[in-house]
Phi, psi and omega in degrees: 000312181294323179300319179295318180297320179295321179297318178295322178296313179300319182297331183281348187284138172278321178243106188278351176261325183228076178300149178281180185299319180298313180296321179298323178290326176295328177295309183291333176299329177299337181254027174064027175266126185286142173227161180295155169302135181191168180212139175265124180250124177280164187308327183258005179287151175286138179298128188213121178253008184303127179085002180244124181273146174285162357288166186243150168241139178248133181223139168293136188240088185214136176290348179273348182238094185276322182258079190298321184297321182295335181258017182056041182258014178226132175234117183262168169060045176269134173253184183296335181278325187262343192294321181296315180296317180291327175298316179298321181293315181291329177291326177292325178289327183231069189295338184255008184248156173286154177240133178262124177250123184225158165295135178270108185291139171261142184205159175242157178090178185283164174268142177243164172237139169236131184217168174234131171238156182244120177263132183302328183266321189260345183092209185277140173235142177261145184229145169227148180186183174296130188246197182079200184288346183262010182308312185287339179279312184290319183051039179261092187223160174221148186230151168213152174288146177271144000287164186221126181286166177297321179296319176296321179294324176299319178296322178301314180298320180297335181283345183284144171300331182282354189302331179299345179294344178274000182252045178059036180295121180051037176080003180284135177243098181248139182272101183293319182294322178295324176294319178298320177298321179294317177302314180297322178293322177296320177296321177296319177304313180298318180297319181292321183284333176069210190297337183292336180281124178264315184199147174217136177227127167251105186205110005265163165243132189228161180262116185219125178053043175080006181225153172274126186243128177276107183279332178214137181224133174233141178218143179227142179238158178266000000 
């Protein structure tokens, strides 16, 4: 069943080596990983918010623009009154690119990263760590080879300097086991895709309304 779903997903891609953010999110959704409500609008598509709750985030959606914020390709905190005007502005900046319109998730607690890297000798490894824009500064990460069980993923979380946030730190209630389940599912994804998968990053993934939500996803294939 999953093999069939993956084949259909690959068939739908316009860029089969560097899928854009929307396509990458459709991939992780196959593995029960939550993503925000959203829609990818092509340059000539009619503006449509149907099925997406406010507030909204607008993002340029292109595999050629990886660091969207640096290129003024992200507009946050849009309400029903401002979203159309801001959509027009971002479309003017990127007239030939797709635009992703999503519900802007509210969350408490820190941002995490879950990723896959490929080692030439050992194969795929799954990683979890402190996420968001400070990932490269903190370098607080733990790794296991894929596939990875939920129990192994729990151990990975315990290895992080950030792990005390799961112990009701400053009143935060984060579901550690659900994060471990997500890590295990990402490792399964890597195992299922095999050698064709080069890299995958979910950064950040945050805890919102009782679920871990992947706010940004990047995937690369060989």
